[in-house]
Structures are given as structure tokens and as C-alpha cells.
Amino acid sequence: MPFRSVTHQLKSKWQQKRSSRAKSVDLPTPPSTDNETAHPPTLQQLQQQQQQQQDQEQQNTGTTTKQDDKRKKGKDLPPSPDYLLAGIGDYLFDRPLGHGKFSKVMLAKHYLTGEQYAIKVIDKRLHEYRVMSRLVREIRLMEALDHPNVVHLYETVETADSLYLVMEYVPGFNLDEHLQKRHGLLHEDEARLIFRQMVAAVDYCHSRWVVHRDLKAPNVLLKTNGQVKLADFGLGNRFGLQRLRTMCGSMLYYSPEIICEQKYIGPEVDCWCLGVTLFRMTSGFEPFSHARTFGELRKDVIDGNYPMPTHFSEGLQQTIRKCLTVDRRRRIALRVALKDDPWLNDNGRMKDLFLEKGSDENVRHRMERERSKRQCLKDMEEEKQSGQHVKKTVIYHPINASIYFTGNAGYSPRMEENTQTQELLRAELLAEMK
């Protein structure tokens, strides 16, 4: 080998080492200014950051796959042909009720019965794996619940691009909107009627091994007749022998174990949130809203330091203290914390919520649902063995079995094929209109 080439190789290696050392040198970080140290972030700023982080978590994913990369490029995807549909399954769309970044809610009518339903339309192409897994978990939780104070999920319809959740339509408003109309607070008698239904719904969820973890006024729906409907199980989960550890929920509703990032069972968190909601209904503000920073909030929650308004009755104060006790063992279950509570039962004038037991009819109904579930799984297995493509996003619902659109023609990411499909659907719709 010529000497010149050897020299050239050594010189190039030396330059590479020198450049790598220069890159590895960390520049000193500038010192923090006095303004940064003197003005820590306020609790309101932290709440805004928490909301932004939750929104960002819905867009990010922990694993990267080719399918996730396709979903990330939402701007490159053509409009879904499903948006041109006038209905889905046995339901006809009436008008939109609301919309979000990746979904919309439509008011629909059953074409046979004329009953109204709220159908949530979710574009699966725009969601990533982690978000879809949370959505599937929320669906499976709602599948297990069948209570008059919990929003029903009747069935799920799935196409290649979209997921349709057929839910109970609740005309009315949420508890937060109701409080705003009443100048921020309610009378104890009205608050008792709402709180009793919330307790009944949460206690039923716990009996089905489901914990909500995000109980607050916006997630409590009120019908015009005063009936309460518990909604939004997006942060819910199953609980059991394995402890939960996710730090979730709204900041002003954090329980001591949540704010200390400790493991917890689940029902004790819901009991704490019920106490905060009851305090909010009867006072007009959250019990720990006086904290200005997260450090103050954490200290007040751990110490159980919150003001008790003087206009509260003695019974209401005792009920709130039972729910907001720092000792988690005393709120490990609602039946433990609120058993024979005088204010909750209006000093004996109302029946005890925890004396009711499941009737034989409910047991038979649950056994029939289990048999139907096993039959549904058996049918799906037979369809799979026969060569049909079965999507196992949702397996079973309390009311009806899930509906699956299965076919050989799957979703094609190519722009021209989607555009062609969209034009064909539009032509068919125009022909029907004429």
C-alpha cells in the first residue's frame, strides 16, 4: 500500500475522532434567571399543561409500526368514504351533536323503532396503536356495565376505516353546565338526589370490578327528568389483585395516593372524587382550589387541609369527611365509607342504597348474557375457520352482539382507489336522492 494512502487514512481517522469529541462536549446550560426561581408555575398553568399533555398523549404512541406511520400522516389521507353515509346498520343519521379532532357524534334514529341514539364515529386511520388500545379498553369496560345510571353502549359497528359506537342518547346537560345555571352551587336536597344516583352508579361499577378514575362534574350527565347518567370511561380500568399505578384524572380531584404516585386498588380513588364532586356541588368550588402551586396542592391533599363552609349542615360535613379521609382504608369501598350515612339517607327518610342485592332475575339475565357471549365467540371462530376475515376489536355487548363488516376487499392506502370509491358512493347517494 502506498505511504500516501496510509497517511490519508490516518488523517481521516484523526479528523473523525476530533469531530466526535467536539460533538460530545456538552455546552454549559445558562443559569436560571431570578424570575424563573421567584415565580413557580401556578396551579392553573399546571392544569393547562396537564390538559396539553393528555391531548398530546392521544396523538403519540409508544411503539412505531408501518401502520402507525400511515396513521401519523393524517394530512395525506383522503376523506373517509364513511363520511358520506346517511346511516350505519339499522340507524339513520339525523344531525351532528358534536365533533372532535378525530371523531364526531351523530344523533341517529333506529329505522324500525324510531328511537334516538348517539353514535360516535371514530376514524381509525387517524388513531395510533396506543390510542386505539385505550379506546378498545373503554369499550370493553362499557360492555360489562348495565345500570340505569350509567350511559349504555348498545352495539359497535366497524368498517375498514371507521368505528361506530351506538350509545344511549341523553338529552339534557352535564352537571357542570347545571351548576353554572344555578350560580355555581345547589341546595343540599337537590345535591343529595344527584349524589345518591352517582353513588349507586359507582358502587355498581365497583361490583363489576370497574373503576372510573375521572369522576367530576363534566362527566355526569343529567336528563330533563333529573336522572343521572355516568359517562366517559376513557380513564377507567379493571381492578383486582394487581394494584394500579397510573397517575390520571383532573388535578383538583387527585387523591393522596394519586398525587404521591403510589400504587392503589381503585375504589378508594373514586370515593375521593365523589367527595370532591359533592363539595363542588354544595359550595361552588373544589375543596383544594385555594392552592396556588402543585406543591401546595400536594401538601394540602396529603394533610387533608381544606376549608369547610359554615352553611353546610352537620350531616353534609360528615359525609364529605368520610369521602375525603386521608386514610385510604376507610374509603376502600363505598359500602365501607358511606354505610348507614345519615345525610345520604336523609335521616332514614330514604332507603339505604347498599341494602339492595341482586335479584334472581338479574342473575338469570347475567347467565343468559354469558351464554350469548360464548355463542358469539363460537360463531366468530367458525367464520374464521371458513376463511372470512373477522376483526376482533369488540367481542360482545350487554344488549346486542357486535356487528362486523367482513370482506375480502380491505383498505387500500392508495389515493386513487380511495378517490374512486368515494366518487362511486357519491354517485349512488345522488341517484337515491333523485
Short mmCIF file of C-alpha atoms in Angstrom, two decimals:
data_model
loop_
_atom_site.label_atom_id
_atom_site.label_comp_id
_atom_site.label_asym_id
_atom_site.label_seq_id
_atom_site.Cartn_x
_atom_site.Cartn_y
_atom_site.Cartn_z
CA MET A 1 0.00 0.00 0.00
CA PRO A 2 1.49 3.43 -0.89
CA PHE A 3 2.54 5.56 2.03
CA ARG A 4 0.38 8.43 0.85
CA SER A 5 -2.78 6.34 1.11
CA VAL A 6 -1.85 5.17 4.65
CA THR A 7 -1.26 8.78 5.70
CA HIS A 8 -4.57 9.76 4.21
CA GLN A 9 -6.38 7.05 6.21
CA LEU A 10 -4.73 8.05 9.50
CA LYS A 11 -5.53 11.70 8.87
CA SER A 12 -9.16 10.93 8.15
CA LYS A 13 -9.45 8.80 11.34
CA TRP A 14 -7.90 11.61 13.41
CA GLN A 15 -10.36 14.11 11.97
CA GLN A 16 -13.27 11.80 12.76
CA LYS A 17 -12.16 11.39 16.38
CA ARG A 18 -11.69 15.13 16.72
CA SER A 19 -15.14 15.87 15.33
CA SER A 20 -16.75 13.23 17.57
CA ARG A 21 -15.07 14.74 20.65
CA ALA A 22 -16.28 18.16 19.68
CA LYS A 23 -19.81 16.86 19.34
CA SER A 24 -19.70 15.08 22.68
CA VAL A 25 -18.73 18.21 24.61
CA ASP A 26 -21.76 19.48 26.49
CA LEU A 27 -22.26 23.18 26.44
CA PRO A 28 -22.89 24.73 29.83
CA THR A 29 -26.54 25.49 30.44
CA PRO A 30 -27.32 29.12 31.11
CA PRO A 31 -28.14 29.89 34.72
CA SER A 32 -31.78 30.37 35.61
CA THR A 33 -32.93 33.92 35.99
CA ASP A 34 -34.42 35.36 39.13
CA ASN A 35 -37.84 35.50 37.52
CA GLU A 36 -37.85 31.73 36.97
CA THR A 37 -36.96 30.93 40.55
CA ALA A 38 -39.14 33.60 42.07
CA HIS A 39 -42.29 32.70 40.13
CA PRO A 40 -43.01 28.97 40.10
CA PRO A 41 -45.80 27.79 37.81
CA THR A 42 -49.26 28.35 39.22
CA LEU A 43 -51.83 25.60 39.63
CA GLN A 44 -53.83 26.98 36.72
CA GLN A 45 -50.79 26.79 34.46
CA LEU A 46 -50.14 23.23 35.62
CA GLN A 47 -53.73 22.29 34.82
CA GLN A 48 -53.32 23.72 31.32
CA GLN A 49 -50.07 21.78 30.89
CA GLN A 50 -51.80 18.61 32.10
CA GLN A 51 -54.56 19.06 29.53
CA GLN A 52 -51.99 19.67 26.79
CA GLN A 53 -50.07 16.56 27.81
CA GLN A 54 -53.26 14.47 27.74
CA ASP A 55 -54.06 15.78 24.27
CA GLN A 56 -50.51 15.07 23.13
CA GLU A 57 -50.60 11.54 24.57
CA GLN A 58 -53.63 10.84 22.42
CA GLN A 59 -51.53 11.73 19.38
CA ASN A 60 -48.28 9.96 20.32
CA THR A 61 -47.61 6.26 20.58
CA GLY A 62 -45.11 4.12 22.40
CA THR A 63 -44.47 1.71 19.51
CA THR A 64 -43.80 2.54 15.89
CA THR A 65 -45.10 0.32 13.12
CA LYS A 66 -45.78 0.79 9.44
CA GLN A 67 -49.47 1.09 10.17
CA ASP A 68 -48.79 3.77 12.80
CA ASP A 69 -46.61 5.70 10.34
CA LYS A 70 -49.51 5.64 7.91
CA ARG A 71 -51.87 6.96 10.58
CA LYS A 72 -49.46 9.71 11.58
CA LYS A 73 -49.68 11.17 8.09
CA GLY A 74 -53.31 12.14 8.59
CA LYS A 75 -52.97 15.08 6.22
CA ASP A 76 -52.07 12.74 3.35
CA LEU A 77 -55.12 10.55 3.85
CA PRO A 78 -58.17 11.25 1.70
CA PRO A 79 -61.56 11.81 3.34
CA SER A 80 -63.08 8.58 4.52
CA PRO A 81 -65.92 7.31 2.31
CA ASP A 82 -67.79 6.55 5.54
CA TYR A 83 -68.41 10.29 5.99
CA LEU A 84 -70.76 10.16 3.00
CA LEU A 85 -73.02 7.56 4.55
CA ALA A 86 -76.51 8.58 5.64
CA GLY A 87 -76.52 5.91 8.32
CA ILE A 88 -74.94 2.70 9.51
CA GLY A 89 -76.53 -0.66 10.19
CA ASP A 90 -80.11 -0.16 11.37
CA TYR A 91 -79.56 3.51 12.22
CA LEU A 92 -80.16 6.64 10.15
CA PHE A 93 -78.15 9.78 10.91
CA ASP A 94 -80.23 12.83 11.84
CA ARG A 95 -77.87 15.66 12.80
CA PRO A 96 -74.44 16.17 14.38
CA LEU A 97 -74.25 16.57 18.16
CA GLY A 98 -70.57 17.46 18.39
CA HIS A 99 -67.18 16.74 16.94
CA GLY A 100 -63.56 16.44 18.00
CA LYS A 101 -60.23 16.20 16.25
CA PHE A 102 -60.52 12.54 15.34
CA SER A 103 -64.21 11.77 15.89
CA LYS A 104 -67.72 13.12 15.76
CA VAL A 105 -71.02 12.32 17.47
CA MET A 106 -74.19 11.97 15.43
CA LEU A 107 -77.81 11.83 16.55
CA ALA A 108 -79.39 8.83 14.87
CA LYS A 109 -82.74 7.05 14.76
CA HIS A 110 -83.43 3.35 14.53
CA TYR A 111 -85.28 2.89 11.25
CA LEU A 112 -87.74 0.39 12.77
CA THR A 113 -88.46 1.72 16.26
CA GLY A 114 -87.72 5.42 15.71
CA GLU A 115 -85.78 5.60 18.99
CA GLN A 116 -82.91 8.07 19.17
CA TYR A 117 -79.30 7.09 19.77
CA ALA A 118 -75.97 8.89 19.94
CA ILE A 119 -73.43 7.34 17.57
CA LYS A 120 -69.78 8.20 17.99
CA VAL A 121 -67.91 7.93 14.68
CA ILE A 122 -64.16 7.37 15.04
CA ASP A 123 -61.76 7.47 12.10
CA LYS A 124 -59.39 4.58 12.81
CA ARG A 125 -56.87 5.77 10.22
CA LEU A 126 -56.03 8.85 12.29
CA HIS A 127 -55.51 6.98 15.55
CA GLU A 128 -52.34 5.25 16.61
CA TYR A 129 -51.95 1.94 18.37
CA ARG A 130 -51.89 3.22 21.95
CA VAL A 131 -54.93 5.43 21.47
CA MET A 132 -56.87 2.61 19.82
CA SER A 133 -55.93 0.24 22.65
CA ARG A 134 -57.32 2.72 25.18
CA LEU A 135 -60.47 3.05 23.13
CA VAL A 136 -60.89 -0.72 23.00
CA ARG A 137 -60.40 -0.86 26.77
CA GLU A 138 -63.10 1.80 27.26
CA ILE A 139 -65.45 -0.20 25.04
CA ARG A 140 -64.80 -3.41 26.94
CA LEU A 141 -65.50 -1.64 30.24
CA MET A 142 -68.80 -0.27 28.98
CA GLU A 143 -69.69 -3.74 27.70
CA ALA A 144 -69.62 -5.04 31.26
CA LEU A 145 -71.95 -2.33 32.63
CA ASP A 146 -75.74 -2.34 32.54
CA HIS A 147 -77.17 0.13 35.07
CA PRO A 148 -79.87 2.84 34.84
CA ASN A 149 -77.35 5.49 35.99
CA VAL A 150 -74.61 4.55 33.50
CA VAL A 151 -74.65 5.50 29.82
CA HIS A 152 -75.39 2.35 27.81
CA LEU A 153 -73.26 1.12 24.96
CA TYR A 154 -75.68 -0.85 22.80
CA GLU A 155 -73.52 -2.12 19.96
CA THR A 156 -70.45 -1.46 17.86
CA VAL A 157 -70.26 -1.36 14.07
CA GLU A 158 -66.87 -1.49 12.40
CA THR A 159 -65.86 -0.79 8.81
CA ALA A 160 -62.44 -0.71 7.21
CA ASP A 161 -61.89 2.95 8.11
CA SER A 162 -64.26 3.76 10.96
CA LEU A 163 -65.59 2.54 14.27
CA TYR A 164 -69.18 3.36 15.27
CA LEU A 165 -70.22 3.29 18.92
CA VAL A 166 -74.00 3.17 19.28
CA MET A 167 -74.68 4.67 22.70
CA GLU A 168 -77.64 5.89 24.70
CA TYR A 169 -78.74 9.39 23.79
CA VAL A 170 -79.01 11.56 26.90
CA PRO A 171 -80.92 14.78 26.15
CA GLY A 172 -80.12 17.42 28.71
CA PHE A 173 -76.85 18.78 30.07
CA ASN A 174 -73.92 17.80 32.23
CA LEU A 175 -73.56 18.63 35.91
CA ASP A 176 -71.06 21.41 35.28
CA GLU A 177 -73.48 23.22 32.98
CA HIS A 178 -76.27 22.72 35.53
CA LEU A 179 -74.12 24.28 38.25
CA GLN A 180 -73.39 27.29 36.08
CA LYS A 181 -77.12 27.85 35.61
CA ARG A 182 -77.60 27.69 39.40
CA HIS A 183 -74.87 30.26 40.09
CA GLY A 184 -72.31 27.61 40.98
CA LEU A 185 -73.97 25.61 43.76
CA LEU A 186 -77.06 23.58 44.62
CA HIS A 187 -79.27 23.21 47.66
CA GLU A 188 -78.46 20.21 49.81
CA ASP A 189 -81.72 18.44 48.94
CA GLU A 190 -81.07 18.68 45.20
CA ALA A 191 -77.42 17.76 45.66
CA ARG A 192 -78.47 14.70 47.68
CA LEU A 193 -80.69 13.40 44.86
CA ILE A 194 -77.85 13.73 42.35
CA PHE A 195 -75.21 12.35 44.70
CA ARG A 196 -77.27 9.27 45.58
CA GLN A 197 -77.53 8.33 41.92
CA MET A 198 -73.80 8.89 41.46
CA VAL A 199 -73.05 6.65 44.44
CA ALA A 200 -75.39 3.96 43.11
CA ALA A 201 -73.70 4.06 39.69
CA VAL A 202 -70.15 3.98 41.06
CA ASP A 203 -70.97 1.22 43.55
CA TYR A 204 -72.39 -0.85 40.70
CA CYS A 205 -69.23 -0.27 38.64
CA HIS A 206 -67.13 -1.46 41.57
CA SER A 207 -69.28 -4.58 41.86
CA ARG A 208 -68.38 -5.29 38.22
CA TRP A 209 -64.67 -4.69 39.00
CA VAL A 210 -64.59 -1.42 37.05
CA VAL A 211 -63.06 1.79 38.39
CA HIS A 212 -63.82 5.13 36.70
CA ARG A 213 -60.88 7.29 37.92
CA ASP A 214 -62.22 10.52 36.37
CA LEU A 215 -65.36 11.37 38.32
CA LYS A 216 -66.10 15.07 38.01
CA ALA A 217 -68.98 17.38 37.11
CA PRO A 218 -68.50 17.39 33.29
CA ASN A 219 -68.64 13.57 33.22
CA VAL A 220 -72.02 13.43 34.99
CA LEU A 221 -74.96 13.83 32.61
CA LEU A 222 -78.40 14.97 33.76
CA LYS A 223 -81.60 14.20 31.91
CA THR A 224 -84.51 16.61 31.97
CA ASN A 225 -86.35 14.35 34.45
CA GLY A 226 -83.43 14.52 36.92
CA GLN A 227 -81.95 11.10 36.15
CA VAL A 228 -78.17 10.93 36.40
CA LYS A 229 -76.03 9.18 33.78
CA LEU A 230 -72.36 8.47 34.41
CA ALA A 231 -70.28 8.86 31.23
CA ASP A 232 -66.72 8.92 29.85
CA PHE A 233 -64.84 5.80 30.91
CA GLY A 234 -61.76 6.83 28.95
CA LEU A 235 -59.54 6.66 32.05
CA GLY A 236 -61.35 3.68 33.56
CA ASN A 237 -59.79 0.29 34.10
CA ARG A 238 -60.34 -3.10 35.67
CA PHE A 239 -59.13 -3.57 39.22
CA GLY A 240 -58.43 -6.65 41.28
CA LEU A 241 -55.46 -8.33 42.91
CA GLN A 242 -52.96 -6.35 40.87
CA ARG A 243 -52.55 -2.77 42.07
CA LEU A 244 -52.96 0.16 39.68
CA ARG A 245 -50.32 2.85 39.41
CA THR A 246 -51.36 5.24 36.63
CA MET A 247 -51.46 8.88 37.69
CA CYS A 248 -54.61 10.08 35.96
CA GLY A 249 -57.64 12.27 36.46
CA SER A 250 -58.07 16.00 36.99
CA MET A 251 -55.54 17.74 39.19
CA LEU A 252 -58.02 19.21 41.70
CA TYR A 253 -59.53 15.73 42.13
CA TYR A 254 -56.25 13.94 42.91
CA SER A 255 -56.45 11.62 45.90
CA PRO A 256 -53.46 11.28 48.29
CA GLU A 257 -52.30 8.05 46.68
CA ILE A 258 -52.58 9.52 43.18
CA ILE A 259 -50.72 12.73 43.97
CA CYS A 260 -47.99 10.76 45.79
CA GLU A 261 -47.71 8.37 42.81
CA GLN A 262 -48.39 5.34 44.99
CA LYS A 263 -50.00 2.09 43.92
CA TYR A 264 -53.71 1.81 44.65
CA ILE A 265 -56.57 -0.63 44.26
CA GLY A 266 -59.06 1.70 42.57
CA PRO A 267 -62.32 2.21 44.50
CA GLU A 268 -60.62 4.48 47.05
CA VAL A 269 -59.82 6.91 44.23
CA ASP A 270 -63.45 7.04 43.07
CA CYS A 271 -64.63 7.58 46.65
CA TRP A 272 -62.30 10.57 46.97
CA CYS A 273 -63.53 12.03 43.67
CA LEU A 274 -67.13 11.64 44.81
CA GLY A 275 -66.32 13.69 47.90
CA VAL A 276 -64.73 16.43 45.79
CA THR A 277 -67.75 16.47 43.47
CA LEU A 278 -70.20 16.68 46.40
CA PHE A 279 -68.17 19.55 47.88
CA ARG A 280 -68.20 21.28 44.49
CA MET A 281 -71.99 20.90 44.12
CA THR A 282 -72.79 22.42 47.51
CA SER A 283 -70.08 25.08 47.85
CA GLY A 284 -69.41 26.32 44.33
CA PHE A 285 -65.70 25.47 44.33
CA GLU A 286 -63.38 22.50 44.75
CA PRO A 287 -62.04 21.87 48.28
CA PHE A 288 -58.37 22.24 47.26
CA SER A 289 -58.76 25.04 44.71
CA HIS A 290 -57.14 27.54 47.10
CA ALA A 291 -53.70 26.03 46.39
CA ARG A 292 -51.59 28.23 44.14
CA THR A 293 -48.88 25.74 43.18
CA PHE A 294 -48.66 22.00 42.77
CA GLY A 295 -46.51 21.79 45.90
CA GLU A 296 -49.20 23.49 47.96
CA LEU A 297 -51.84 21.25 46.42
CA ARG A 298 -49.85 18.13 47.25
CA LYS A 299 -49.31 19.21 50.86
CA ASP A 300 -52.98 20.12 51.38
CA VAL A 301 -54.20 16.84 49.89
CA ILE A 302 -51.81 14.75 52.00
CA ASP A 303 -52.73 16.66 55.16
CA GLY A 304 -56.45 16.78 54.35
CA ASN A 305 -56.36 20.57 54.64
CA TYR A 306 -59.45 22.13 53.06
CA PRO A 307 -61.99 24.72 54.24
CA MET A 308 -65.43 23.61 55.38
CA PRO A 309 -68.12 26.21 54.57
CA THR A 310 -70.18 27.29 57.55
CA HIS A 311 -73.52 26.92 55.74
CA PHE A 312 -73.02 23.16 55.43
CA SER A 313 -75.23 21.07 57.67
CA GLU A 314 -73.57 18.78 60.17
CA GLY A 315 -74.65 15.71 58.23
CA LEU A 316 -73.22 17.04 54.96
CA GLN A 317 -69.92 17.82 56.65
CA GLN A 318 -69.67 14.29 58.00
CA THR A 319 -70.44 12.77 54.58
CA ILE A 320 -67.75 14.87 52.91
CA ARG A 321 -65.22 13.99 55.61
CA LYS A 322 -65.94 10.28 55.08
CA CYS A 323 -65.18 10.57 51.37
CA LEU A 324 -62.17 12.86 51.81
CA THR A 325 -60.47 10.95 54.61
CA VAL A 326 -56.72 10.62 54.13
CA ASP A 327 -56.81 7.03 55.43
CA ARG A 328 -57.50 5.02 52.29
CA ARG A 329 -58.63 2.00 54.31
CA ARG A 330 -61.73 3.92 55.40
CA ARG A 331 -62.71 4.61 51.78
CA ILE A 332 -61.59 1.33 50.24
CA ALA A 333 -65.22 0.78 49.23
CA LEU A 334 -68.30 2.97 49.13
CA ARG A 335 -70.13 0.44 51.27
CA VAL A 336 -67.44 0.90 53.90
CA ALA A 337 -67.30 4.70 53.73
CA LEU A 338 -71.00 5.55 53.37
CA LYS A 339 -72.80 2.64 55.02
CA ASP A 340 -75.80 3.93 57.05
CA ASP A 341 -74.80 7.54 56.32
CA PRO A 342 -77.48 9.85 57.83
CA TRP A 343 -77.17 12.65 55.26
CA LEU A 344 -77.12 10.26 52.29
CA ASN A 345 -80.29 8.54 53.53
CA ASP A 346 -81.88 11.83 54.69
CA ASN A 347 -82.00 10.58 58.28
CA GLY A 348 -83.87 7.41 57.36
CA ARG A 349 -86.44 9.00 55.05
CA MET A 350 -84.72 7.41 52.04
CA LYS A 351 -83.81 3.76 51.66
CA ASP A 352 -80.25 2.64 52.15
CA LEU A 353 -78.50 2.30 48.80
CA PHE A 354 -76.36 -0.60 49.98
CA LEU A 355 -79.17 -2.84 51.25
CA GLU A 356 -80.28 -3.79 47.76
CA LYS A 357 -78.95 -7.10 46.49
CA GLY A 358 -79.03 -8.64 43.06
CA SER A 359 -82.33 -10.38 42.41
CA ASP A 360 -82.70 -13.82 40.91
CA GLU A 361 -83.90 -12.20 37.69
CA ASN A 362 -80.64 -10.24 37.40
CA VAL A 363 -78.65 -13.41 37.99
CA ARG A 364 -80.57 -15.24 35.27
CA HIS A 365 -80.13 -12.29 32.94
CA ARG A 366 -76.37 -12.28 33.55
CA MET A 367 -76.15 -16.03 32.93
CA GLU A 368 -78.07 -15.63 29.68
CA ARG A 369 -75.64 -12.92 28.59
CA GLU A 370 -72.71 -15.21 29.31
CA ARG A 371 -74.26 -17.97 27.20
CA SER A 372 -74.83 -15.49 24.39
CA LYS A 373 -71.22 -14.37 24.68
CA ARG A 374 -69.92 -17.91 24.36
CA GLN A 375 -72.14 -18.49 21.34
CA CYS A 376 -70.87 -15.26 19.76
CA LEU A 377 -67.27 -16.38 20.22
CA LYS A 378 -68.11 -19.78 18.76
CA ASP A 379 -69.69 -18.19 15.69
CA MET A 380 -66.67 -15.95 15.19
CA GLU A 381 -64.34 -18.93 15.39
CA GLU A 382 -66.38 -20.78 12.77
CA GLU A 383 -66.29 -17.74 10.47
CA LYS A 384 -62.53 -17.52 10.94
CA GLN A 385 -62.05 -21.18 10.06
CA SER A 386 -64.22 -20.77 6.97
CA GLY A 387 -61.78 -18.20 5.60
CA GLN A 388 -63.61 -14.99 6.45
CA HIS A 389 -61.63 -12.13 7.93
CA VAL A 390 -63.01 -11.34 11.39
CA LYS A 391 -61.93 -8.17 13.19
CA LYS A 392 -61.85 -8.83 16.93
CA THR A 393 -61.90 -5.21 18.08
CA VAL A 394 -65.04 -5.77 20.13
CA ILE A 395 -66.43 -9.16 21.07
CA TYR A 396 -69.72 -8.72 22.88
CA HIS A 397 -72.10 -6.11 24.26
CA PRO A 398 -74.71 -6.31 27.03
CA ILE A 399 -77.63 -5.62 24.69
CA ASN A 400 -76.66 -6.92 21.26
CA ALA A 401 -73.76 -8.79 19.77
CA SER A 402 -71.25 -6.73 17.83
CA ILE A 403 -71.70 -6.28 14.09
CA TYR A 404 -68.67 -6.88 11.89
CA PHE A 405 -68.25 -5.91 8.26
CA THR A 406 -66.01 -8.67 6.96
CA GLY A 407 -64.96 -8.95 3.35
CA ASN A 408 -62.09 -9.82 1.11
CA ALA A 409 -61.59 -6.23 -0.12
CA GLY A 410 -59.62 -4.50 2.60
CA TYR A 411 -58.47 -0.92 3.00
CA SER A 412 -56.13 0.34 0.29
CA PRO A 413 -53.83 3.25 1.11
CA ARG A 414 -53.52 4.34 -2.49
CA MET A 415 -55.04 7.74 -3.15
CA GLU A 416 -56.66 6.94 -6.50
CA GLU A 417 -58.53 3.89 -5.22
CA ASN A 418 -59.97 5.79 -2.26
CA THR A 419 -60.98 8.68 -4.50
CA GLN A 420 -62.67 6.27 -6.91
CA THR A 421 -64.56 4.60 -4.07
CA GLN A 422 -65.63 7.99 -2.79
CA GLU A 423 -66.95 9.03 -6.21
CA LEU A 424 -68.91 5.79 -6.58
CA LEU A 425 -70.56 6.28 -3.20
CA ARG A 426 -71.38 9.87 -4.03
CA ALA A 427 -72.95 8.80 -7.34
CA GLU A 428 -75.08 6.17 -5.58
CA LEU A 429 -76.26 8.71 -3.00
CA LEU A 430 -77.16 11.23 -5.71
CA ALA A 431 -79.07 8.55 -7.61
CA GLU A 432 -81.08 7.70 -4.50
CA MET A 433 -81.84 11.39 -3.88
CA LYS A 434 -83.15 11.79 -7.44
#
